[in-house]
Short mmCIF file of N, CA and C in Angstrom, two decimals:
data_model
loop_
_atom_site.label_atom_id
_atom_site.label_comp_id
_atom_site.label_asym_id
_atom_site.label_seq_id
_atom_site.Cartn_x
_atom_site.Cartn_y
_atom_site.Cartn_z
N MET R 1 2.08 140.93 89.82
CA MET R 1 3.57 140.98 89.26
C MET R 1 3.37 141.56 87.93
N THR R 2 4.52 142.00 87.87
CA THR R 2 4.92 142.70 86.61
C THR R 2 5.87 142.27 85.63
N ASP R 3 5.57 142.26 84.36
CA ASP R 3 6.78 141.47 83.39
C ASP R 3 7.76 142.72 82.84
N THR R 4 8.42 142.40 81.91
CA THR R 4 9.53 143.47 81.63
C THR R 4 8.60 144.23 80.64
N ALA R 5 7.36 143.93 79.91
CA ALA R 5 6.95 145.04 79.39
C ALA R 5 5.99 146.18 80.13
N GLY R 6 5.92 145.83 81.53
CA GLY R 6 5.40 146.75 82.32
C GLY R 6 3.85 146.11 82.50
N SER R 7 3.54 145.05 81.73
CA SER R 7 2.17 144.62 81.95
C SER R 7 1.84 143.61 83.40
N THR R 8 0.45 143.78 83.74
CA THR R 8 0.20 142.53 84.70
C THR R 8 0.24 141.26 84.11
N THR R 9 0.29 140.31 84.88
CA THR R 9 0.36 139.04 84.34
C THR R 9 -1.18 138.85 84.31
N GLU R 10 -2.37 139.24 84.83
CA GLU R 10 -3.51 139.18 84.55
C GLU R 10 -3.95 139.53 83.24
N GLN R 11 -3.20 140.65 82.57
CA GLN R 11 -3.47 141.50 81.50
C GLN R 11 -3.00 140.48 80.25
N ARG R 12 -2.07 139.71 80.56
CA ARG R 12 -1.12 139.02 79.64
C ARG R 12 -1.81 137.67 79.81
N ALA R 13 -2.80 137.36 79.99
CA ALA R 13 -3.32 135.77 79.79
C ALA R 13 -3.66 135.35 78.13
N VAL R 14 -3.20 134.39 77.70
CA VAL R 14 -3.02 133.90 76.61
C VAL R 14 -4.65 133.92 75.85
N ALA R 15 -4.77 134.70 74.66
CA ALA R 15 -6.24 134.28 74.01
C ALA R 15 -6.34 133.41 73.17
N THR R 16 -7.22 132.87 72.92
CA THR R 16 -7.40 131.77 72.13
C THR R 16 -7.49 132.30 70.53
N ASP R 17 -7.21 131.68 69.71
CA ASP R 17 -7.28 131.89 68.45
C ASP R 17 -8.63 132.69 67.75
N ASP R 18 -9.72 131.95 68.28
CA ASP R 18 -10.88 132.28 68.08
C ASP R 18 -11.21 133.85 69.02
N GLN R 19 -10.73 134.00 70.22
CA GLN R 19 -10.69 135.43 70.22
C GLN R 19 -9.88 136.44 69.88
N LEU R 20 -9.04 135.94 69.41
CA LEU R 20 -7.83 136.88 68.71
C LEU R 20 -8.57 137.37 67.09
N GLU R 21 -9.24 136.29 66.69
CA GLU R 21 -9.95 136.32 65.57
C GLU R 21 -11.17 137.50 65.76
N GLN R 22 -11.78 137.08 66.71
CA GLN R 22 -13.03 138.04 67.21
C GLN R 22 -12.47 139.70 67.24
N GLU R 23 -11.36 139.90 68.21
CA GLU R 23 -10.33 140.93 68.25
C GLU R 23 -10.28 141.85 66.90
N GLY R 24 -9.78 140.83 65.81
CA GLY R 24 -9.31 141.37 64.98
C GLY R 24 -10.83 141.83 63.61
N ASP R 25 -11.84 141.38 64.18
CA ASP R 25 -12.95 141.70 63.42
C ASP R 25 -13.48 143.01 63.98
N ILE R 26 -13.58 142.85 65.28
CA ILE R 26 -14.11 144.24 65.96
C ILE R 26 -13.23 145.34 65.74
N ALA R 27 -11.99 145.32 65.81
CA ALA R 27 -11.09 146.26 65.18
C ALA R 27 -11.31 146.85 63.89
N ALA R 28 -11.62 145.77 62.94
CA ALA R 28 -11.77 146.09 61.49
C ALA R 28 -13.12 146.92 61.38
N ASP R 29 -14.13 146.64 62.19
CA ASP R 29 -15.35 147.32 62.13
C ASP R 29 -15.01 148.86 62.68
N PHE R 30 -14.18 148.76 63.64
CA PHE R 30 -14.00 150.16 64.12
C PHE R 30 -13.20 151.11 63.15
N LEU R 31 -11.77 150.54 62.56
CA LEU R 31 -11.21 151.01 61.70
C LEU R 31 -12.25 151.45 60.57
N GLU R 32 -13.04 150.72 60.06
CA GLU R 32 -13.78 151.12 58.70
C GLU R 32 -14.65 152.28 58.99
N GLY R 33 -15.02 152.36 60.29
CA GLY R 33 -15.90 153.56 60.69
C GLY R 33 -15.16 154.88 60.72
N LEU R 34 -13.82 154.52 61.33
CA LEU R 34 -13.05 156.08 61.34
C LEU R 34 -12.52 156.43 59.52
N LEU R 35 -12.21 155.30 58.92
CA LEU R 35 -11.54 155.57 57.55
C LEU R 35 -12.77 156.36 56.87
N ASP R 36 -14.00 155.55 56.95
CA ASP R 36 -15.22 156.25 56.55
C ASP R 36 -15.51 157.72 56.81
N ILE R 37 -15.22 158.08 57.92
CA ILE R 37 -15.58 159.44 58.73
C ILE R 37 -14.42 160.37 58.03
N ALA R 38 -13.25 159.65 58.01
CA ALA R 38 -12.02 160.84 57.61
C ALA R 38 -11.96 160.59 55.95
N ASP R 39 -12.79 159.99 55.44
CA ASP R 39 -13.07 159.73 53.93
C ASP R 39 -11.63 159.31 53.04
N ILE R 40 -11.11 158.31 53.89
CA ILE R 40 -9.90 157.80 53.35
C ILE R 40 -10.03 156.19 53.16
N ASP R 41 -9.56 156.08 51.84
CA ASP R 41 -9.64 154.32 51.29
C ASP R 41 -8.93 153.69 52.05
N GLY R 42 -9.01 152.36 51.96
CA GLY R 42 -8.18 151.38 52.27
C GLY R 42 -8.53 150.17 52.67
N ASP R 43 -7.68 149.22 52.40
CA ASP R 43 -8.44 147.66 52.47
C ASP R 43 -8.02 147.31 53.81
N LEU R 44 -8.53 146.29 54.45
CA LEU R 44 -8.08 145.84 55.72
C LEU R 44 -7.82 144.41 55.59
N ALA R 45 -6.84 144.02 56.15
CA ALA R 45 -6.33 142.51 56.40
C ALA R 45 -6.10 142.02 57.72
N LEU R 46 -6.54 141.31 57.79
CA LEU R 46 -6.55 140.52 59.29
C LEU R 46 -5.85 139.16 59.62
N ASP R 47 -5.06 139.18 60.27
CA ASP R 47 -4.18 137.87 60.74
C ASP R 47 -4.11 137.70 62.00
N VAL R 48 -3.80 136.31 62.77
CA VAL R 48 -3.67 136.24 63.96
C VAL R 48 -1.95 135.23 64.05
N ARG R 49 -1.24 135.97 64.73
CA ARG R 49 0.05 135.33 64.82
C ARG R 49 0.85 135.74 66.14
N THR R 50 1.62 134.69 66.68
CA THR R 50 2.25 134.85 67.89
C THR R 50 1.45 135.20 68.93
N GLY R 51 0.28 134.80 69.00
CA GLY R 51 -0.89 135.27 70.24
C GLY R 51 -1.44 136.83 70.39
N ARG R 52 -1.26 137.48 68.90
CA ARG R 52 -1.71 138.48 68.87
C ARG R 52 -2.66 138.75 67.50
N ALA R 53 -3.60 139.75 67.59
CA ALA R 53 -4.43 139.81 66.61
C ALA R 53 -3.64 141.13 65.77
N TYR R 54 -3.41 140.72 64.30
CA TYR R 54 -2.74 141.86 63.29
C TYR R 54 -3.80 142.76 62.45
N VAL R 55 -3.97 143.74 62.67
CA VAL R 55 -4.85 144.32 61.59
C VAL R 55 -4.01 145.26 60.81
N SER R 56 -3.99 145.03 59.19
CA SER R 56 -3.30 145.82 58.24
C SER R 56 -4.09 146.83 57.74
N VAL R 57 -3.94 148.07 57.50
CA VAL R 57 -4.97 148.73 56.74
C VAL R 57 -4.02 149.28 55.42
N GLU R 58 -4.37 148.73 54.15
CA GLU R 58 -3.61 148.94 52.89
C GLU R 58 -4.11 149.69 51.93
N GLN R 59 -3.04 150.49 51.34
CA GLN R 59 -3.73 151.47 50.16
C GLN R 59 -4.71 150.59 49.23
N ASP R 60 -5.79 150.68 48.78
CA ASP R 60 -6.61 150.11 47.81
C ASP R 60 -6.06 150.64 46.61
N GLY R 61 -6.73 149.72 45.50
CA GLY R 61 -5.95 150.00 44.14
C GLY R 61 -6.51 151.43 43.58
N ASP R 62 -7.86 151.90 43.83
CA ASP R 62 -8.22 152.97 43.17
C ASP R 62 -8.02 154.19 44.35
N SER R 63 -6.92 154.10 45.16
CA SER R 63 -7.22 155.12 46.52
C SER R 63 -6.17 156.37 45.78
N ASP R 64 -6.41 157.44 46.42
CA ASP R 64 -5.85 158.79 46.13
C ASP R 64 -4.49 158.81 46.80
N GLY R 65 -4.12 157.92 47.75
CA GLY R 65 -2.92 158.19 48.28
C GLY R 65 -3.12 158.80 49.76
N SER R 66 -4.16 158.96 50.26
CA SER R 66 -4.89 159.60 51.35
C SER R 66 -4.32 158.96 52.48
N LEU R 67 -4.13 157.48 52.37
CA LEU R 67 -3.81 156.56 53.27
C LEU R 67 -2.41 157.17 54.15
N ALA R 68 -1.53 157.61 53.52
CA ALA R 68 -0.54 158.06 53.95
C ALA R 68 -0.45 158.91 54.93
N LEU R 69 -1.67 159.90 54.90
CA LEU R 69 -1.73 160.65 56.32
C LEU R 69 -1.92 160.14 57.40
N LEU R 70 -2.04 158.83 57.19
CA LEU R 70 -2.34 158.07 58.72
C LEU R 70 -0.94 157.19 58.89
N SER R 71 -0.02 157.04 58.17
CA SER R 71 1.17 156.18 58.38
C SER R 71 2.09 156.46 59.26
N ASP R 72 2.15 157.98 59.65
CA ASP R 72 3.03 158.24 60.59
C ASP R 72 3.40 157.40 61.92
N PRO R 73 4.40 157.20 62.41
CA PRO R 73 4.57 156.10 63.36
C PRO R 73 3.79 156.64 64.90
N ASP R 74 3.80 157.85 64.97
CA ASP R 74 3.07 158.31 66.13
C ASP R 74 1.46 158.38 66.03
N THR R 75 1.24 158.55 64.90
CA THR R 75 -0.51 158.24 64.45
C THR R 75 -0.92 156.88 64.49
N VAL R 76 0.02 156.15 63.98
CA VAL R 76 -0.43 154.64 63.91
C VAL R 76 -0.57 154.05 65.42
N GLN R 77 0.44 154.45 66.18
CA GLN R 77 0.29 154.23 67.62
C GLN R 77 -0.74 154.75 68.15
N ALA R 78 -1.17 156.07 67.95
CA ALA R 78 -2.29 156.58 68.65
C ALA R 78 -3.91 155.76 68.38
N LEU R 79 -3.70 155.44 66.62
CA LEU R 79 -5.00 154.69 66.29
C LEU R 79 -4.89 153.20 66.83
N GLN R 80 -3.54 152.85 67.02
CA GLN R 80 -3.56 151.39 67.65
C GLN R 80 -4.14 151.41 68.95
N GLU R 81 -3.86 152.56 70.04
CA GLU R 81 -4.50 152.49 71.26
C GLU R 81 -5.95 152.54 71.17
N LEU R 82 -6.52 153.61 70.40
CA LEU R 82 -8.07 153.71 70.13
C LEU R 82 -8.64 152.55 69.77
N THR R 83 -8.05 151.93 68.96
CA THR R 83 -8.71 150.44 68.37
C THR R 83 -8.73 149.55 69.73
N ARG R 84 -7.62 149.45 70.16
CA ARG R 84 -7.49 148.47 71.40
C ARG R 84 -8.52 148.84 72.36
N ILE R 85 -8.64 149.86 72.62
CA ILE R 85 -9.75 150.40 73.90
C ILE R 85 -11.16 150.05 73.05
N ALA R 86 -11.31 150.09 71.72
CA ALA R 86 -12.61 149.85 71.27
C ALA R 86 -12.98 148.20 71.68
N VAL R 87 -11.70 147.48 71.07
CA VAL R 87 -11.72 146.07 71.17
C VAL R 87 -12.02 145.79 72.69
N GLN R 88 -11.26 146.14 73.70
CA GLN R 88 -11.67 146.11 74.73
C GLN R 88 -13.04 146.06 75.57
N ASN R 89 -13.34 147.43 75.09
CA ASN R 89 -14.89 147.87 75.48
C ASN R 89 -16.00 146.75 74.66
N LYS R 90 -15.55 146.32 73.78
CA LYS R 90 -16.75 145.15 73.10
C LYS R 90 -16.45 143.59 74.02
N THR R 91 -15.16 143.37 74.14
CA THR R 91 -14.80 142.22 74.65
C THR R 91 -14.58 141.86 76.13
N GLY R 92 -14.38 142.94 76.83
CA GLY R 92 -13.98 143.01 78.04
C GLY R 92 -12.72 142.45 78.46
N ARG R 93 -11.77 142.53 77.52
CA ARG R 93 -10.44 141.75 77.57
C ARG R 93 -9.43 142.73 77.26
N PHE R 94 -8.10 142.84 78.09
CA PHE R 94 -7.25 143.58 77.28
C PHE R 94 -6.67 142.99 76.02
N SER R 95 -6.57 143.90 75.08
CA SER R 95 -6.15 143.42 73.87
C SER R 95 -4.66 143.95 73.70
N ARG R 96 -3.84 143.14 72.94
CA ARG R 96 -2.43 143.09 72.48
C ARG R 96 -2.44 143.47 70.96
N LEU R 97 -3.59 143.64 70.16
CA LEU R 97 -3.77 143.90 68.90
C LEU R 97 -2.48 144.78 68.37
N ILE R 98 -2.00 144.53 67.23
CA ILE R 98 -1.09 145.28 66.21
C ILE R 98 -1.65 145.92 65.16
N LEU R 99 -1.43 147.09 65.09
CA LEU R 99 -1.96 148.01 63.80
C LEU R 99 -0.97 148.18 62.81
N ASP R 100 -0.97 147.98 61.85
CA ASP R 100 0.02 148.50 60.58
C ASP R 100 -0.96 149.29 59.61
N VAL R 101 -0.44 150.88 59.41
CA VAL R 101 -1.41 151.50 58.43
C VAL R 101 0.06 151.82 57.39
N GLY R 102 -0.43 151.04 55.99
CA GLY R 102 0.20 151.58 54.89
C GLY R 102 1.77 151.01 55.10
N GLY R 103 2.10 149.83 55.57
CA GLY R 103 3.31 149.37 55.64
C GLY R 103 4.34 150.26 56.93
N SER R 104 3.48 150.91 57.88
CA SER R 104 4.39 151.48 58.79
C SER R 104 5.11 150.90 59.79
N ARG R 105 4.80 149.44 60.12
CA ARG R 105 5.55 148.46 61.01
C ARG R 105 6.69 148.19 60.38
N LEU R 106 6.70 147.69 59.01
CA LEU R 106 7.91 147.32 58.44
C LEU R 106 9.05 148.61 58.43
N THR R 107 8.52 149.86 57.85
CA THR R 107 9.38 151.08 58.18
C THR R 107 9.76 151.05 59.70
N ARG R 108 8.98 151.21 60.53
CA ARG R 108 9.65 151.30 61.86
C ARG R 108 10.36 150.31 62.28
N GLN R 109 10.28 148.98 61.69
CA GLN R 109 11.03 147.97 62.13
C GLN R 109 12.74 148.23 61.54
N GLN R 110 12.60 148.79 60.23
CA GLN R 110 13.87 149.40 59.59
C GLN R 110 14.41 150.41 60.65
N GLN R 111 13.61 151.36 61.03
CA GLN R 111 14.25 152.53 61.78
C GLN R 111 14.88 152.11 62.92
N LEU R 112 14.33 151.14 63.69
CA LEU R 112 14.54 150.41 64.88
C LEU R 112 15.89 149.76 64.56
N GLU R 113 15.99 148.80 63.24
CA GLU R 113 17.16 148.23 63.12
C GLU R 113 18.41 149.04 63.00
N ALA R 114 18.00 150.47 62.17
CA ALA R 114 19.29 151.24 62.27
C ALA R 114 19.70 152.17 63.41
N LEU R 115 18.64 152.06 64.60
CA LEU R 115 18.92 152.73 65.79
C LEU R 115 19.92 151.73 66.71
N VAL R 116 19.72 150.28 66.41
CA VAL R 116 20.69 149.69 67.11
C VAL R 116 21.92 149.55 66.51
N GLU R 117 21.90 149.97 65.03
CA GLU R 117 23.14 149.52 64.41
C GLU R 117 23.87 150.92 65.29
N ARG R 118 23.40 152.10 65.02
CA ARG R 118 23.72 153.23 65.87
C ARG R 118 24.56 152.97 67.47
N ALA R 119 23.64 151.98 68.12
CA ALA R 119 24.35 151.69 69.42
C ALA R 119 25.29 150.85 69.24
N ILE R 120 25.34 149.83 68.40
CA ILE R 120 26.42 148.84 68.39
C ILE R 120 27.68 149.73 67.91
N ALA R 121 27.69 150.67 66.93
CA ALA R 121 28.64 151.65 66.68
C ALA R 121 29.38 152.26 67.81
N ARG R 122 28.40 152.72 68.88
CA ARG R 122 28.92 153.64 70.37
C ARG R 122 29.51 152.52 70.80
N LEU R 123 29.15 151.13 71.11
CA LEU R 123 29.62 149.96 71.82
C LEU R 123 31.08 149.80 71.09
N ASP R 124 31.26 149.64 70.00
CA ASP R 124 32.50 149.62 69.17
C ASP R 124 33.36 150.74 69.49
N ASP R 125 33.08 152.09 69.79
CA ASP R 125 33.64 153.19 69.92
C ASP R 125 34.16 152.95 71.65
N GLY R 126 33.92 152.10 72.62
CA GLY R 126 34.18 151.94 73.68
C GLY R 126 32.99 152.07 74.81
N ALA R 127 32.00 152.61 74.21
CA ALA R 127 30.99 152.40 75.47
C ALA R 127 30.60 151.10 76.24
N SER R 128 30.18 151.26 77.42
CA SER R 128 30.07 150.05 78.10
C SER R 128 28.68 149.58 77.60
N GLN R 129 27.58 150.41 77.65
CA GLN R 129 26.23 150.29 76.93
C GLN R 129 25.91 151.47 76.28
N ALA R 130 24.57 151.18 75.62
CA ALA R 130 23.79 152.14 74.90
C ALA R 130 22.51 152.32 75.17
N SER R 131 21.94 153.47 75.61
CA SER R 131 20.46 153.58 76.11
C SER R 131 20.03 154.19 74.54
N LEU R 132 18.53 153.66 74.47
CA LEU R 132 18.08 153.91 73.46
C LEU R 132 16.55 154.92 73.76
N PRO R 133 15.95 155.50 73.07
CA PRO R 133 14.87 156.49 73.56
C PRO R 133 13.80 155.45 73.89
N ALA R 134 12.86 156.06 74.53
CA ALA R 134 11.56 155.60 75.27
C ALA R 134 10.84 155.13 74.01
N MET R 135 10.40 154.02 74.08
CA MET R 135 9.54 153.43 72.97
C MET R 135 8.34 152.39 73.59
N SER R 136 7.39 152.04 72.68
CA SER R 136 6.24 151.05 73.11
C SER R 136 6.75 149.84 73.31
N SER R 137 5.98 149.07 74.33
CA SER R 137 6.32 147.54 74.65
C SER R 137 6.90 147.03 73.38
N TYR R 138 5.90 147.06 72.12
CA TYR R 138 5.80 146.23 70.78
C TYR R 138 7.51 146.70 70.44
N GLU R 139 7.51 148.09 70.12
CA GLU R 139 8.98 148.61 69.73
C GLU R 139 10.14 147.88 70.35
N ARG R 140 9.83 147.90 72.08
CA ARG R 140 10.78 147.18 72.54
C ARG R 140 11.07 145.79 72.29
N LYS R 141 10.26 145.14 72.46
CA LYS R 141 10.23 143.63 71.83
C LYS R 141 11.11 143.68 70.54
N LEU R 142 10.73 144.24 69.30
CA LEU R 142 11.29 144.29 68.33
C LEU R 142 13.10 144.69 68.77
N VAL R 143 13.28 145.56 69.34
CA VAL R 143 14.86 145.72 69.64
C VAL R 143 15.20 144.89 70.37
N HIS R 144 14.67 143.96 71.41
CA HIS R 144 15.05 142.89 72.14
C HIS R 144 15.43 141.87 70.93
N ASP R 145 14.74 141.66 70.11
CA ASP R 145 14.72 140.63 69.13
C ASP R 145 16.20 141.01 68.46
N ILE R 146 16.17 142.26 67.62
CA ILE R 146 17.14 142.71 66.78
C ILE R 146 18.57 142.62 67.47
N ALA R 147 18.53 142.98 68.81
CA ALA R 147 19.86 142.88 69.53
C ALA R 147 20.07 141.62 69.94
N ALA R 148 19.47 140.40 70.20
CA ALA R 148 19.86 139.13 70.33
C ALA R 148 20.18 138.52 68.93
N GLU R 149 19.64 139.03 67.91
CA GLU R 149 20.13 138.39 66.51
C GLU R 149 21.47 138.87 66.60
N ARG R 150 21.98 140.07 66.97
CA ARG R 150 23.16 140.34 66.52
C ARG R 150 24.40 140.49 67.80
N GLY R 151 23.83 139.19 68.60
CA GLY R 151 24.62 138.65 69.66
C GLY R 151 24.75 139.57 71.12
N LEU R 152 23.77 140.68 71.09
CA LEU R 152 23.74 141.68 72.32
C LEU R 152 23.10 141.38 73.39
N VAL R 153 23.01 141.96 74.48
CA VAL R 153 22.02 141.77 75.58
C VAL R 153 21.31 143.01 75.56
N SER R 154 20.08 142.77 75.97
CA SER R 154 19.33 144.09 76.12
C SER R 154 18.33 144.02 77.32
N GLU R 155 18.01 145.20 77.86
CA GLU R 155 17.38 145.19 79.16
C GLU R 155 16.05 146.36 79.08
N SER R 156 15.08 146.41 79.48
CA SER R 156 14.47 147.37 79.71
C SER R 156 14.08 148.13 80.68
N TYR R 157 14.36 149.30 81.09
CA TYR R 157 14.41 149.95 82.22
C TYR R 157 13.37 151.10 82.37
N GLY R 158 12.85 151.71 83.44
CA GLY R 158 11.95 152.88 83.50
C GLY R 158 10.50 152.52 83.79
N GLU R 159 9.73 153.33 83.78
CA GLU R 159 8.03 152.98 83.93
C GLU R 159 7.50 153.63 82.69
N GLY R 160 6.24 153.26 82.46
CA GLY R 160 5.52 153.84 81.54
C GLY R 160 5.84 154.46 80.22
N HIS R 161 5.62 155.74 80.02
CA HIS R 161 6.09 156.49 78.69
C HIS R 161 7.80 156.80 78.83
N ASP R 162 8.35 156.59 79.81
CA ASP R 162 9.84 156.65 80.02
C ASP R 162 10.61 155.17 79.75
N ARG R 163 9.65 154.11 79.55
CA ARG R 163 10.34 152.75 79.52
C ARG R 163 11.30 152.73 78.44
N HIS R 164 12.61 152.50 78.36
CA HIS R 164 13.28 152.42 77.47
C HIS R 164 14.47 150.88 77.42
N THR R 165 14.91 151.08 76.12
CA THR R 165 16.19 150.06 76.05
C THR R 165 17.09 150.12 76.40
N VAL R 166 18.18 149.68 77.07
CA VAL R 166 19.77 149.32 77.13
C VAL R 166 20.27 148.39 76.46
N ILE R 167 21.46 148.71 75.73
CA ILE R 167 22.09 147.48 75.17
C ILE R 167 23.35 147.49 75.32
N ARG R 168 23.89 146.15 75.69
CA ARG R 168 25.28 145.95 75.82
C ARG R 168 25.98 144.74 75.06
N ARG R 169 27.18 144.73 75.28
CA ARG R 169 27.53 143.49 74.60
C ARG R 169 27.38 142.26 75.70
N ALA R 170 27.56 141.14 75.38
CA ALA R 170 27.04 139.73 76.12
C ALA R 170 28.60 139.63 76.71
#
């Protein structure tokens, strides 16, 4: 069975907080190794919320700003996928870990909010629906949440890298 994010039910089994903390620790070790190789300074923060492990790489106080090199949304997405694979290889379980680098997730949420606002403007101009570009399952979830907050209906369509969200009035 496939859910709205395109994952199988088996992959979506709820992990315990202990398992999520273990994922965070494995991810932190993996990311520390990558940062060392790239000679980039950063502090790691781990958290567990809403059934996911969250790992943040933040600028450390003595840093030269090189962490900004990794905060591009496409780079963060690629690093997140690599980190998830590293975690999965160690645990044998699918990981839904979320990675944030230098506040990139907040920046991306703000970009998605602006994207939804532009979609609302199209609806206000008479469009029956507004399609957004393809994005990751996490980004689509954020869009669904933003749309719901604004009283709109949103659905995801397509498969794989072409999966995108369509917004319409309720």
